[in-house]
């Protein structure tokens, strides 16, 4: 999976060389923009080859003129690093959610998934793998890199991982962008008193971006449950 490959590429930079990684992300974004312009403007002979390559990694959300999946993956990894902050877990939000949790969800959901979320092709088994792997990886980061650990923070982190798994399954927006930013902001708001003001605007903006797709999905689940209850 290219998500796992992104983790292997970016994790050493986040931990040991953040400033060069800032520059690397910026250069990669510029390259992505140039390549997408060549493809969208149908510049021959490069455009057909670029289009064939990118279409292997697209889904229904890339039905328009511009292919955005690779932008969202890059920005999902880069934005928590660019935004910075006081929390190591937050800075690693992109790699934890996309590189580890999303990969685990894909592997488990594809192989063992039997029960689908209402109105979504994603499975409960995949979401459980997402939450479990994210919780384990985040806990390991906290244990290894953070001096202070407590029960209340652990419980909030556990609840956050479950919430992110549900968001990843239900949102119709590109989860490669929404989930990392939600985790980045939520970790600061819930676990770091010093950074709440810094992260609150990010959390509100992400919520506004995700709500139009998550709320109808949640309403669909509740409606279906009530309908099934009445039919019994």
XYZ file of C-alpha atoms in Angstrom:
232
model
C 0.000 0.000 0.000
C 1.226 3.481 -0.865
C -0.042 4.640 2.547
C 2.420 2.339 4.294
C 5.158 3.496 1.918
C 4.402 7.114 2.862
C 4.893 6.200 6.523
C 8.273 4.633 5.872
C 9.357 7.680 3.857
C 8.122 10.440 6.169
C 8.423 9.038 9.712
C 12.214 9.517 10.061
C 11.842 13.086 8.826
C 9.073 13.943 11.298
C 11.054 12.574 14.222
C 14.606 13.607 13.364
C 14.655 16.198 10.533
C 11.443 18.208 10.538
C 12.805 21.297 8.777
C 14.125 19.414 5.700
C 10.837 17.520 5.643
C 8.940 20.841 5.553
C 10.903 21.736 2.442
C 10.437 18.276 0.935
C 6.660 18.437 1.368
C 6.600 21.876 -0.268
C 8.640 20.704 -3.260
C 6.443 17.612 -3.625
C 3.310 19.766 -3.618
C 4.754 21.998 -6.346
C 5.620 18.939 -8.444
C 2.097 17.540 -7.960
C 0.567 20.832 -9.112
C 2.762 20.988 -12.225
C 2.080 17.354 -13.150
C -1.670 17.741 -12.636
C -1.678 20.873 -14.813
C 0.058 18.923 -17.578
C -2.536 16.164 -17.296
C -5.618 18.400 -16.976
C -4.543 20.628 -19.872
C -3.838 17.540 -22.015
C -0.245 18.491 -22.811
C 1.113 15.845 -25.190
C 2.943 13.519 -25.082
C 3.022 13.528 -21.270
C -0.679 13.861 -20.446
C -1.893 10.387 -21.563
C 0.841 8.572 -19.633
C 0.225 10.660 -16.500
C -3.532 10.080 -16.739
C -3.146 6.298 -17.099
C -0.879 6.196 -14.056
C -3.070 8.359 -11.805
C -6.350 6.688 -12.730
C -5.179 3.496 -11.030
C -5.398 5.299 -7.682
C -8.679 7.179 -8.107
C -12.257 6.540 -7.016
C -15.678 8.160 -7.484
C -14.474 11.342 -5.778
C -12.120 11.981 -8.727
C -14.862 12.052 -11.349
C -14.173 15.696 -12.286
C -11.486 17.284 -14.406
C -8.858 17.447 -11.648
C -7.555 14.315 -9.899
C -7.166 15.171 -6.213
C -6.507 11.902 -4.370
C -2.716 12.267 -4.420
C -3.004 15.890 -3.246
C -5.122 14.838 -0.281
C -2.713 12.071 0.674
C 0.252 14.454 0.589
C -1.582 17.208 2.457
C -2.920 14.746 5.017
C 0.661 13.850 5.902
C 2.097 17.357 5.486
C -0.406 19.660 7.189
C 0.080 18.306 10.740
C 3.835 18.777 10.254
C 3.453 22.260 8.763
C 1.052 23.349 11.515
C 3.437 22.099 14.212
C 2.363 22.426 17.830
C 3.355 20.977 21.166
C 2.095 17.412 20.762
C 4.149 14.684 19.105
C 0.984 12.634 18.579
C -0.607 15.555 16.728
C 2.463 16.109 14.519
C 2.321 12.425 13.594
C -1.449 12.485 12.966
C -1.096 12.075 9.200
C 1.254 9.130 9.423
C -0.680 7.428 12.226
C -4.072 7.696 10.529
C -3.070 7.219 6.885
C 0.068 5.118 7.062
C -0.916 2.724 9.839
C -4.621 2.844 10.696
C -5.959 3.234 7.155
C -3.670 0.474 5.916
C -4.832 -1.867 8.694
C -8.466 -1.027 7.944
C -7.975 -1.766 4.252
C -6.249 -5.096 4.866
C -8.704 -6.341 7.491
C -11.795 -4.965 5.759
C -10.855 -6.495 2.415
C -10.022 -9.908 3.832
C -12.334 -10.315 6.810
C -15.001 -7.638 6.368
C -18.541 -9.045 6.490
C -20.678 -6.307 8.031
C -20.914 -3.002 6.187
C -21.729 0.403 7.590
C -25.191 1.542 6.400
C -24.809 3.534 3.216
C -21.068 2.899 2.987
C -18.906 0.260 1.283
C -16.630 0.167 4.330
C -16.951 -2.550 6.951
C -17.238 -2.600 10.721
C -14.323 -5.038 10.866
C -12.140 -2.591 8.946
C -13.173 0.251 11.237
C -12.361 -1.864 14.285
C -8.892 -2.513 12.851
C -8.524 1.226 12.185
C -9.395 2.113 15.776
C -7.280 -0.643 17.332
C -4.157 0.067 15.288
C -4.469 3.838 15.749
C -4.971 3.462 19.489
C -1.975 1.127 19.801
C 0.309 3.310 17.687
C -0.744 6.533 19.433
C -0.290 4.922 22.830
C 3.186 3.798 21.823
C 4.078 7.343 20.737
C 2.776 8.763 24.014
C 4.685 6.168 26.039
C 7.922 6.658 24.112
C 7.974 10.410 23.490
C 5.787 12.063 26.120
C 6.991 12.496 29.685
C 3.598 12.563 31.385
C 0.924 9.944 30.945
C -2.339 9.613 32.902
C -5.510 7.563 32.833
C -7.808 10.390 31.724
C -5.601 11.205 28.723
C -5.482 7.519 27.780
C -9.282 7.265 27.922
C -9.714 10.394 25.817
C -7.221 9.090 23.281
C -9.079 5.765 23.144
C -12.417 7.542 22.592
C -10.825 9.755 19.940
C -9.551 6.720 18.012
C -13.046 5.213 17.964
C -14.511 8.504 16.777
C -11.912 8.812 14.025
C -12.674 5.267 12.851
C -16.349 6.191 12.520
C -15.455 9.419 10.714
C -13.211 7.548 8.287
C -16.022 5.114 7.491
C -18.894 7.572 7.192
C -17.496 10.701 5.570
C -18.060 11.204 1.873
C -15.290 13.781 1.792
C -11.747 12.600 1.134
C -10.774 10.904 4.391
C -7.072 11.337 3.607
C -7.536 15.024 4.450
C -10.390 15.076 6.954
C -9.213 12.374 9.356
C -5.613 13.582 9.917
C -6.719 17.196 10.474
C -9.453 16.088 12.856
C -6.949 14.042 14.845
C -4.399 16.878 14.834
C -6.876 19.391 16.219
C -8.633 17.010 18.596
C -5.375 15.817 20.195
C -4.401 19.405 20.920
C -7.840 20.348 22.200
C -8.312 17.258 24.363
C -4.790 16.492 25.551
C -2.838 19.744 25.550
C -4.009 22.776 27.509
C -1.307 24.998 25.974
C -2.391 24.418 22.384
C -6.180 24.587 22.591
C -6.413 28.093 21.169
C -3.952 27.136 18.410
C -5.884 24.058 17.298
C -9.511 25.075 17.863
C -9.860 26.896 14.481
C -8.488 23.825 12.687
C -10.988 21.586 14.473
C -13.913 23.889 13.660
C -12.888 24.185 10.000
C -12.503 20.418 9.678
C -15.879 19.847 11.350
C -17.524 22.247 8.913
C -15.861 20.399 6.015
C -16.870 16.925 7.212
C -20.324 17.581 8.679
C -22.295 17.764 5.389
C -21.387 14.150 4.621
C -21.218 12.649 8.117
C -24.537 13.973 9.416
C -26.674 12.464 6.619
C -24.903 9.129 7.116
C -25.579 9.222 10.838
C -29.207 10.175 10.229
C -29.513 7.235 7.823
C -28.194 4.827 10.453
C -30.638 6.106 13.114
C -33.595 6.033 10.709
C -32.824 2.469 9.628
C -32.468 1.352 13.253
C -35.847 2.883 14.211
C -37.505 1.346 11.157
C -36.153 -2.108 12.032
C -37.274 -1.701 15.647
C -40.842 -0.888 14.584
C -40.992 -3.886 12.237
C -40.155 -6.362 14.996
